[in-house]
Coordinates of N, CA, C and O in Angstrom, one line a residue:
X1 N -2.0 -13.8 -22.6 CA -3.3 -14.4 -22.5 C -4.1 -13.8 -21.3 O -3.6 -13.6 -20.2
X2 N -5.3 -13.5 -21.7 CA -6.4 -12.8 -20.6 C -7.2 -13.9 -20.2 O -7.5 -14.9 -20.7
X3 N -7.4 -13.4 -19.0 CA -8.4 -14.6 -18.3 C -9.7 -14.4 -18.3 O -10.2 -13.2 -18.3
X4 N -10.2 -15.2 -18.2 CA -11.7 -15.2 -19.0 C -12.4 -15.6 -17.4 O -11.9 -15.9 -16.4
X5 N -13.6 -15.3 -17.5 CA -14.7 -15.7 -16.3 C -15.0 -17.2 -16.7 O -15.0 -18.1 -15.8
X6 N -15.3 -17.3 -17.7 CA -15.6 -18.6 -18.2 C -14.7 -20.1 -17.4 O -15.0 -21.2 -16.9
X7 N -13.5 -19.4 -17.8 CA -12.2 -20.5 -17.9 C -12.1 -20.4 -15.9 O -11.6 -21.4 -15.4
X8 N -12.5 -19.4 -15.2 CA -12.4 -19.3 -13.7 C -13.3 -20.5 -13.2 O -13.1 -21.4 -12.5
X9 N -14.9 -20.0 -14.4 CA -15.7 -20.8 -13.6 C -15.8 -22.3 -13.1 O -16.3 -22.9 -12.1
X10 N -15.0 -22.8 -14.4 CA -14.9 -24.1 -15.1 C -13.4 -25.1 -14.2 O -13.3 -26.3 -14.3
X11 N -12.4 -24.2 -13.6 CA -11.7 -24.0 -12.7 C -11.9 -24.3 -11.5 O -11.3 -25.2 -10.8
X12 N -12.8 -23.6 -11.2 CA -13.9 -23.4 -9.8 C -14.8 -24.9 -9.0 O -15.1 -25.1 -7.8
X13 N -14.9 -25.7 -10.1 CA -16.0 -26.1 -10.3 C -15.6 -27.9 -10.2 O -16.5 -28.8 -9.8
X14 N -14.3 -28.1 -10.5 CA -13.2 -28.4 -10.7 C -12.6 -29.2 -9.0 O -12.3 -28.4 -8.2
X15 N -12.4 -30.5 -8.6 CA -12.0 -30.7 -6.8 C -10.4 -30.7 -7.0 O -9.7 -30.4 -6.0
X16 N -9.7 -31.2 -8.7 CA -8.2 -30.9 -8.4 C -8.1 -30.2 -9.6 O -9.0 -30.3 -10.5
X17 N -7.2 -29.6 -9.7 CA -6.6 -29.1 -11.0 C -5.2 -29.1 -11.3 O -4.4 -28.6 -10.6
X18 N -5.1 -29.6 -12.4 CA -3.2 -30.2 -12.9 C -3.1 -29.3 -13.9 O -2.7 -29.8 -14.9
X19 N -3.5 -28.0 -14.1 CA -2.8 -27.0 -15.6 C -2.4 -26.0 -14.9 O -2.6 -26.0 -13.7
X20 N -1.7 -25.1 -15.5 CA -1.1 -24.1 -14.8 C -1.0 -23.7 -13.3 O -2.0 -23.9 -12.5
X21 N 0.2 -23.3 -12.9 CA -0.4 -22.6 -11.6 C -0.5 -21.5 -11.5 O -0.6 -21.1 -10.3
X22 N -0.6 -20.3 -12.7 CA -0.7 -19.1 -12.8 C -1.3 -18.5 -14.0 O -0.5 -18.4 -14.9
X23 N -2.6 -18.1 -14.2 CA -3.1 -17.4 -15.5 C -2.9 -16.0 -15.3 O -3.6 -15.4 -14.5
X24 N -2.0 -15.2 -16.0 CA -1.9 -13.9 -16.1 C -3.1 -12.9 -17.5 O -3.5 -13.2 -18.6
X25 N -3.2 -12.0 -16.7 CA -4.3 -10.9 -17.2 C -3.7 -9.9 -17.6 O -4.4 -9.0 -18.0
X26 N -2.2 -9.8 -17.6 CA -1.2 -9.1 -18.1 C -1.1 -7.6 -17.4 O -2.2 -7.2 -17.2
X27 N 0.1 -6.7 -17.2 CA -0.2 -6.3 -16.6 C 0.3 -6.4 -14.8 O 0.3 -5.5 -14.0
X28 N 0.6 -7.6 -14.6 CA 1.0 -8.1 -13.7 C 0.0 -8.1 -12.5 O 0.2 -8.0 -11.3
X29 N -1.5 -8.5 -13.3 CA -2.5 -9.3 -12.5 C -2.6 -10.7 -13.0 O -2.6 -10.9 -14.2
X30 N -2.5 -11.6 -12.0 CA -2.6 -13.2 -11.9 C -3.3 -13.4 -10.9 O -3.5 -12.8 -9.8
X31 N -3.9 -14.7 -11.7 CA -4.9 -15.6 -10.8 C -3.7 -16.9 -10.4 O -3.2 -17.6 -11.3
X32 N -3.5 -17.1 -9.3 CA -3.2 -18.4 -9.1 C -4.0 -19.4 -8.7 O -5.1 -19.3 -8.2
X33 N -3.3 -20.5 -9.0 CA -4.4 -22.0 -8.8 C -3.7 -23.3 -8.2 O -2.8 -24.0 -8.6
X34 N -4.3 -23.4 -7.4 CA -3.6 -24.5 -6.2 C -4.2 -25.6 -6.7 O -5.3 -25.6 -7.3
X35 N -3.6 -26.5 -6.4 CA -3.8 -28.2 -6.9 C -5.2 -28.7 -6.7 O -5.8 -29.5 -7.5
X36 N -5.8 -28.0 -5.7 CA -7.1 -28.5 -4.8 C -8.3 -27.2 -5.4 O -9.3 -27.0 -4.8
X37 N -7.9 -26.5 -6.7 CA -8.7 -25.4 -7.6 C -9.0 -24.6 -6.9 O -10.1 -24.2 -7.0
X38 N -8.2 -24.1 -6.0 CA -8.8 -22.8 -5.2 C -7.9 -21.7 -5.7 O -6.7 -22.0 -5.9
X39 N -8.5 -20.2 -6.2 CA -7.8 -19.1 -6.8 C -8.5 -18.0 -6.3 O -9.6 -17.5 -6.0
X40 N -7.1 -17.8 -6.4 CA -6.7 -16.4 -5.5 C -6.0 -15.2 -7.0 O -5.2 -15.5 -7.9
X41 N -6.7 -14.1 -6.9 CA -6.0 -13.1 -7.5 C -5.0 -12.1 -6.8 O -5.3 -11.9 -5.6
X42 N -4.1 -11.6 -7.1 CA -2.7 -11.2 -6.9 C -1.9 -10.5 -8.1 O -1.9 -10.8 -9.3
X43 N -1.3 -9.3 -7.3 CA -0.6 -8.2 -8.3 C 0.9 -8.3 -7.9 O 1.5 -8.5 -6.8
X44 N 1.3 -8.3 -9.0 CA 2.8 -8.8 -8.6 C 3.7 -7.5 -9.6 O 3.4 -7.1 -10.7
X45 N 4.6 -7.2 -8.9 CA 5.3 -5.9 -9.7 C 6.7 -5.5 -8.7 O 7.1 -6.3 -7.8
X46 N 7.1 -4.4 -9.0 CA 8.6 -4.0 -8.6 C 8.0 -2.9 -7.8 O 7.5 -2.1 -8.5
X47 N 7.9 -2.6 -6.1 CA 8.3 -1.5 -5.9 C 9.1 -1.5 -4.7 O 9.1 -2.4 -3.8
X48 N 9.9 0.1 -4.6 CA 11.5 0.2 -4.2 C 12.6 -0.5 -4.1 O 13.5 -0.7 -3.3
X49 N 12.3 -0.8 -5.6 CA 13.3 -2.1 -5.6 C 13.2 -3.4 -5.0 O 14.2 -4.2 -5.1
X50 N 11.9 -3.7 -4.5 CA 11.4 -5.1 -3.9 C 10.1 -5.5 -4.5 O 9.1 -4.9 -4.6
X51 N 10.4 -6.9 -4.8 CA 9.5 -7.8 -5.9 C 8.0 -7.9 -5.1 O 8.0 -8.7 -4.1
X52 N 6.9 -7.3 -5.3 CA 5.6 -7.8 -4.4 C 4.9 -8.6 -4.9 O 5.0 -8.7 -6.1
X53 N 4.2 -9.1 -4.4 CA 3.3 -10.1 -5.0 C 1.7 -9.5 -3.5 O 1.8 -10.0 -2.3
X54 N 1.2 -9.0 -3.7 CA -0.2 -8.8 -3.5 C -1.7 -9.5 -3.6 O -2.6 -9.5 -4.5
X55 N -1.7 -10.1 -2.4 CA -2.9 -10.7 -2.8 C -4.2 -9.5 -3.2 O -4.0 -8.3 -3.0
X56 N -5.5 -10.0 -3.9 CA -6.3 -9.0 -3.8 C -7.6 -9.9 -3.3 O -8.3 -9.4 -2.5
X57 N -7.7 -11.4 -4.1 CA -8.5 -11.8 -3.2 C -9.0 -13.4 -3.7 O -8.7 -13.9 -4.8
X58 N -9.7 -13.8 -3.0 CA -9.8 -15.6 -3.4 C -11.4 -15.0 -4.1 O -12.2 -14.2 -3.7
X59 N -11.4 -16.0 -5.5 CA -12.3 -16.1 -6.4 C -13.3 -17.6 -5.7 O -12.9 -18.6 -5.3
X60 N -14.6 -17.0 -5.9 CA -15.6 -16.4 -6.5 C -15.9 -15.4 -5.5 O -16.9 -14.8 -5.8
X61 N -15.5 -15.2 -4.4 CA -15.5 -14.2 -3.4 C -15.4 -12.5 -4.0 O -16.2 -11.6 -3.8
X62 N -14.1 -12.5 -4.9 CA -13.4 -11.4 -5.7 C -13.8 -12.0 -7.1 O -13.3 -13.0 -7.7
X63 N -14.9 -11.0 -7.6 CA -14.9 -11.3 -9.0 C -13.9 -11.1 -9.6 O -13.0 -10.7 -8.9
X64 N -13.3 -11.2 -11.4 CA -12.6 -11.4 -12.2 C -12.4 -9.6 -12.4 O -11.3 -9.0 -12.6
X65 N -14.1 -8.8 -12.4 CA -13.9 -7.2 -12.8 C -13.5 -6.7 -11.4 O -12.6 -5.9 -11.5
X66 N -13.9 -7.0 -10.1 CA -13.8 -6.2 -8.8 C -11.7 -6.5 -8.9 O -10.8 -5.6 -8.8
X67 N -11.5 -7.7 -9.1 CA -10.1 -8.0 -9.6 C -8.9 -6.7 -10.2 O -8.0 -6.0 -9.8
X68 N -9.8 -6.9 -11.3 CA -9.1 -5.9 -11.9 C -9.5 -4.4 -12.1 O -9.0 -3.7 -12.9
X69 N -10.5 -4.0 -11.0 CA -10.5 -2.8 -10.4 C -9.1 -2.1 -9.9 O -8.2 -1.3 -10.2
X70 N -9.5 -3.0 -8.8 CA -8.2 -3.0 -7.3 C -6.8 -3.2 -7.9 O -5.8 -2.8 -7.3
X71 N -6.7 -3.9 -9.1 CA -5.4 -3.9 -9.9 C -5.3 -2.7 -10.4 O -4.3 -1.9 -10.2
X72 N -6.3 -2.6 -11.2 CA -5.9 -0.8 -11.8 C -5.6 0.5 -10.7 O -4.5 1.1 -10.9
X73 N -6.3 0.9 -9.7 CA -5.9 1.0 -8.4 C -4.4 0.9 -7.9 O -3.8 1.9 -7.6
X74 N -3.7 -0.5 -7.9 CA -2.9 -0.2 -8.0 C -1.5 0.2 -8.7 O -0.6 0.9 -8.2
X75 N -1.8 -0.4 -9.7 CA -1.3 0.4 -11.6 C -0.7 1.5 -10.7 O 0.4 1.6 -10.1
X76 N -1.9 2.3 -10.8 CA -1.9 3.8 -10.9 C -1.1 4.5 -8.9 O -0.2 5.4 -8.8
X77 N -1.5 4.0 -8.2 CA -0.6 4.0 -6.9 C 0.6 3.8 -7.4 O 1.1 4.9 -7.6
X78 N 1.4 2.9 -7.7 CA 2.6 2.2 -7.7 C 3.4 3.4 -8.5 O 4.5 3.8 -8.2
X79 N 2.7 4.0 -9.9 CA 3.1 4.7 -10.8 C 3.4 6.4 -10.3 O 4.1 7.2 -10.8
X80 N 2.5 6.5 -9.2 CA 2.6 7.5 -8.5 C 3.4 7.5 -7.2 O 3.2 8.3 -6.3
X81 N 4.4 6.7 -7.2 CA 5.4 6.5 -6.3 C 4.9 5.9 -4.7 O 5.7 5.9 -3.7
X82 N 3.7 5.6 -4.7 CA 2.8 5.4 -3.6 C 2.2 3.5 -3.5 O 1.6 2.8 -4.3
X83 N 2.7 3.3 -2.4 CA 2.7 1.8 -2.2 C 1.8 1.3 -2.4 O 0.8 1.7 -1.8
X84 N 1.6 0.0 -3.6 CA 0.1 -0.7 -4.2 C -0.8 -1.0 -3.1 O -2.0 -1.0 -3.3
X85 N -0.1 -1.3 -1.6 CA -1.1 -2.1 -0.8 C -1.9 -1.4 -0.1 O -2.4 -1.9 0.8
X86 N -2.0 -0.1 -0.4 CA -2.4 0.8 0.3 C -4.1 0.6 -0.1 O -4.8 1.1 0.7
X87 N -4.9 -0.2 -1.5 CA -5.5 -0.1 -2.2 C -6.6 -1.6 -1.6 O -7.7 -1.9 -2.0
X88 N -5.6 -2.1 -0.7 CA -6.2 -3.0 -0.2 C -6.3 -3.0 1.4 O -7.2 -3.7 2.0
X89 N -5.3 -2.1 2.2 CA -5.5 -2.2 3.5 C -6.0 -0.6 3.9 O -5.9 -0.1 5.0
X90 N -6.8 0.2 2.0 CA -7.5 1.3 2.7 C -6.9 2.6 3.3 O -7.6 3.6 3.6
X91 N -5.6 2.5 3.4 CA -5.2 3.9 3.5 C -5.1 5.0 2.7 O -4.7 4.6 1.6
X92 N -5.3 6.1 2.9 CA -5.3 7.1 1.8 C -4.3 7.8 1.4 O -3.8 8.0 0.3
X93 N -4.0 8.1 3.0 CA -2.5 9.4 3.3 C -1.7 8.4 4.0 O -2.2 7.6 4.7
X94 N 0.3 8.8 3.6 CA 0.9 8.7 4.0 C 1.1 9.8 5.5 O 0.7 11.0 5.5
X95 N 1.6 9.2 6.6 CA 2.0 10.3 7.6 C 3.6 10.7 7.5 O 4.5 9.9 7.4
X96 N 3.6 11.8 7.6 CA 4.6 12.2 7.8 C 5.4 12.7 8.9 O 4.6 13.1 9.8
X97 N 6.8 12.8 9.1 CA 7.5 13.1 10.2 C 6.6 14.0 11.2 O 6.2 13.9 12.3
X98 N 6.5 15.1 10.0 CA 5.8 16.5 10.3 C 4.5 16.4 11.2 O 4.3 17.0 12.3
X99 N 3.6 15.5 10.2 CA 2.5 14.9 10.8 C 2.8 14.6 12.7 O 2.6 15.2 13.8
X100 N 3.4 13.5 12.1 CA 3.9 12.8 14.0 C 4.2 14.4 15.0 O 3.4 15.0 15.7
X101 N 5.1 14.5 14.9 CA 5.6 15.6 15.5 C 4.6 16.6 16.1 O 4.6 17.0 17.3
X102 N 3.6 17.0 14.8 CA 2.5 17.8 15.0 C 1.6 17.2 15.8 O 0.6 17.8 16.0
X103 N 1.7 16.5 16.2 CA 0.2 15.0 16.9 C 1.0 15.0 18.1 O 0.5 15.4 19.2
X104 N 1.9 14.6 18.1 CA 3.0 14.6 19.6 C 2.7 16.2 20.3 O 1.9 16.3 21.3
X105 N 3.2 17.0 19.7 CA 3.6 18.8 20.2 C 1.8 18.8 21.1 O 1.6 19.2 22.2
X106 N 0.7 18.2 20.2 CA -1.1 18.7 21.0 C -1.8 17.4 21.4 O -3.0 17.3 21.9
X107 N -1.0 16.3 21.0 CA -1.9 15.8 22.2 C -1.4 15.2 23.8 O -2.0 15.1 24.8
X108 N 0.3 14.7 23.5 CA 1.2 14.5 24.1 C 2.4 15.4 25.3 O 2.8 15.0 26.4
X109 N 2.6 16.5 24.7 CA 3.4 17.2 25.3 C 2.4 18.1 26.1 O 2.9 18.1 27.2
X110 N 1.3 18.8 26.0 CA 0.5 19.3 26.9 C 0.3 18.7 28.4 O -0.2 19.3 29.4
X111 N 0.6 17.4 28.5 CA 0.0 16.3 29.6 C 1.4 16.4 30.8 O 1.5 15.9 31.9
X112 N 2.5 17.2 30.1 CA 3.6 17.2 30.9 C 4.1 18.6 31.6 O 3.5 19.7 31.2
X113 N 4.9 18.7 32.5 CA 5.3 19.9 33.1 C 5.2 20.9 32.6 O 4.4 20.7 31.7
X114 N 5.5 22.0 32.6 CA 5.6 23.8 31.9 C 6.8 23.5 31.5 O 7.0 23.4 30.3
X115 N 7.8 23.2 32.4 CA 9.2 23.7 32.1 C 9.8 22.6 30.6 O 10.4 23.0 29.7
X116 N 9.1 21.0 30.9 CA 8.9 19.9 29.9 C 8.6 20.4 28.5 O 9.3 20.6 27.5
X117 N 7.2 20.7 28.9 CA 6.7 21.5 27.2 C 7.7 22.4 26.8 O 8.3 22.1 25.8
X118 N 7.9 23.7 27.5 CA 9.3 24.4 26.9 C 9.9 23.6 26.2 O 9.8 23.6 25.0
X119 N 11.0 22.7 27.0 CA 12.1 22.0 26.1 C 11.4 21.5 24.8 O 12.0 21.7 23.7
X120 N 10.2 20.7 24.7 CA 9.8 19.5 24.0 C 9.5 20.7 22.8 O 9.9 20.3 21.7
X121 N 8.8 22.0 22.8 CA 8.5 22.5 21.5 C 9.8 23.5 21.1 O 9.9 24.0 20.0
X122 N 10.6 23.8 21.9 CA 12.2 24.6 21.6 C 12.8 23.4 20.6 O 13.3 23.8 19.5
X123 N 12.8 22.3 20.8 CA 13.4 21.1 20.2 C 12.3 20.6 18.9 O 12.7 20.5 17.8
X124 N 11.3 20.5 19.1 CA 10.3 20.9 17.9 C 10.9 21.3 16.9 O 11.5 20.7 16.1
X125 N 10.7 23.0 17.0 CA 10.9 24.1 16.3 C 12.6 24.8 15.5 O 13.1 25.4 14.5
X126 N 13.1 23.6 17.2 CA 14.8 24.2 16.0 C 14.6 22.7 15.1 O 14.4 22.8 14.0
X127 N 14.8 21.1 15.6 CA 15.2 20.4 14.5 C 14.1 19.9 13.8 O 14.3 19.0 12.9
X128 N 12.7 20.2 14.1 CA 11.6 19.6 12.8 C 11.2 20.6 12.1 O 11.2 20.5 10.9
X129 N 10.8 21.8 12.8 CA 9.9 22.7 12.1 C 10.8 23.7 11.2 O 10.6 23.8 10.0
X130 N 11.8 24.5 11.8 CA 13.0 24.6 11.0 C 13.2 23.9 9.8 O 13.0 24.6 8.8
X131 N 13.7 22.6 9.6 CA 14.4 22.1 8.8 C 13.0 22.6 7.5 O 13.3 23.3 6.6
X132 N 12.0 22.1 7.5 CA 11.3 22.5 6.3 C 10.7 23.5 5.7 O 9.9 23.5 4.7
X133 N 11.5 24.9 6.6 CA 11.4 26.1 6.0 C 12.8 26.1 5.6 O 12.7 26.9 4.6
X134 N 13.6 25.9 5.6 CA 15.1 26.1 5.3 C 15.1 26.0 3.4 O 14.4 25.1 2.7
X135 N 15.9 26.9 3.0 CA 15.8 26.7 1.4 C 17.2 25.9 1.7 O 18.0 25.7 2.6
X136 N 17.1 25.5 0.7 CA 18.5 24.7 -0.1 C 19.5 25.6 -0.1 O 19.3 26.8 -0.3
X137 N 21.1 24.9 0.3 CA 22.0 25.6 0.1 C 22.8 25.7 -1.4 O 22.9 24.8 -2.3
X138 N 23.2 26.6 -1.4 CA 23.9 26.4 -2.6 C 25.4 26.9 -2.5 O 25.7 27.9 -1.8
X139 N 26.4 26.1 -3.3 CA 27.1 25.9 -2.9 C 28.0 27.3 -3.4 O 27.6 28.2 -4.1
X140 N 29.1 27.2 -2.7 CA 29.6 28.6 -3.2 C 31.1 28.7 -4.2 O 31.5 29.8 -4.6

């Protein structure tokens, strides 16, 4: 069953409500509905093996289409192995080790001794920067 704008409004409008406490848009977008008719949209799905449930946003605030924008959004994140909530708290890029390390080596390690920096980018370069030029071994 799809949820209608209609059936939100009429919901909305509404000081208690005794039917469902969840209209699914299928897909694993749901509106839930609290006793006192206040609804909230939320994406609920599997990722890494842990059950989420995502809010996206309380209606009439979050329309029913802005809804299922931010759901498709994250459809398509989740399917790309990349965390749904990213779609809601705005991040684009994951950081990586590499990242860090790289941000440490120019804005952090400069601020310390000569002989400091030495060790800090020797230790860099043999166990971060190394390891992701290294091919794969194979075995013999």
């Amino acid at each position: 069953m799809t949820i209608l704008d209609r059936q939100l409004k009429l919901i909305a409008k509404q000081e208690t409500y005794d039917g469902p406490s969840e209209i699914s848009d299928g897909e694993g977008l749901v509106a839930r509905i609290t006793p006192t008719a206040n609804i909230t949209f939320q994406y609920r799905c599997r990722f890494n093996g842990k059950s989420l449930r995502i809010k996206i946003g309380k209606y009439p605030a979050t329309t029913l289409k802005e809804a299922r924008r931010k759901h498709k959004i994250m459809m398509e994140l989740r399917e790309s192995g990349r965390n749904p909530e990213i779609a809601i708290n705005g991040e684009q890029e994951f950081v990586t080790l590499d990242d860090c390390v790289n941000y440490w080596l120019q804005h952090y390690v400069p601020t310390l001794k000569k002989g400091t920096q030495a060790l800090y980018h020797s230790f860099a370069r043999n166990y971060f920067q190394r390891q992701q030029k290294r091919e794969p071994e194979t075995p013999a």
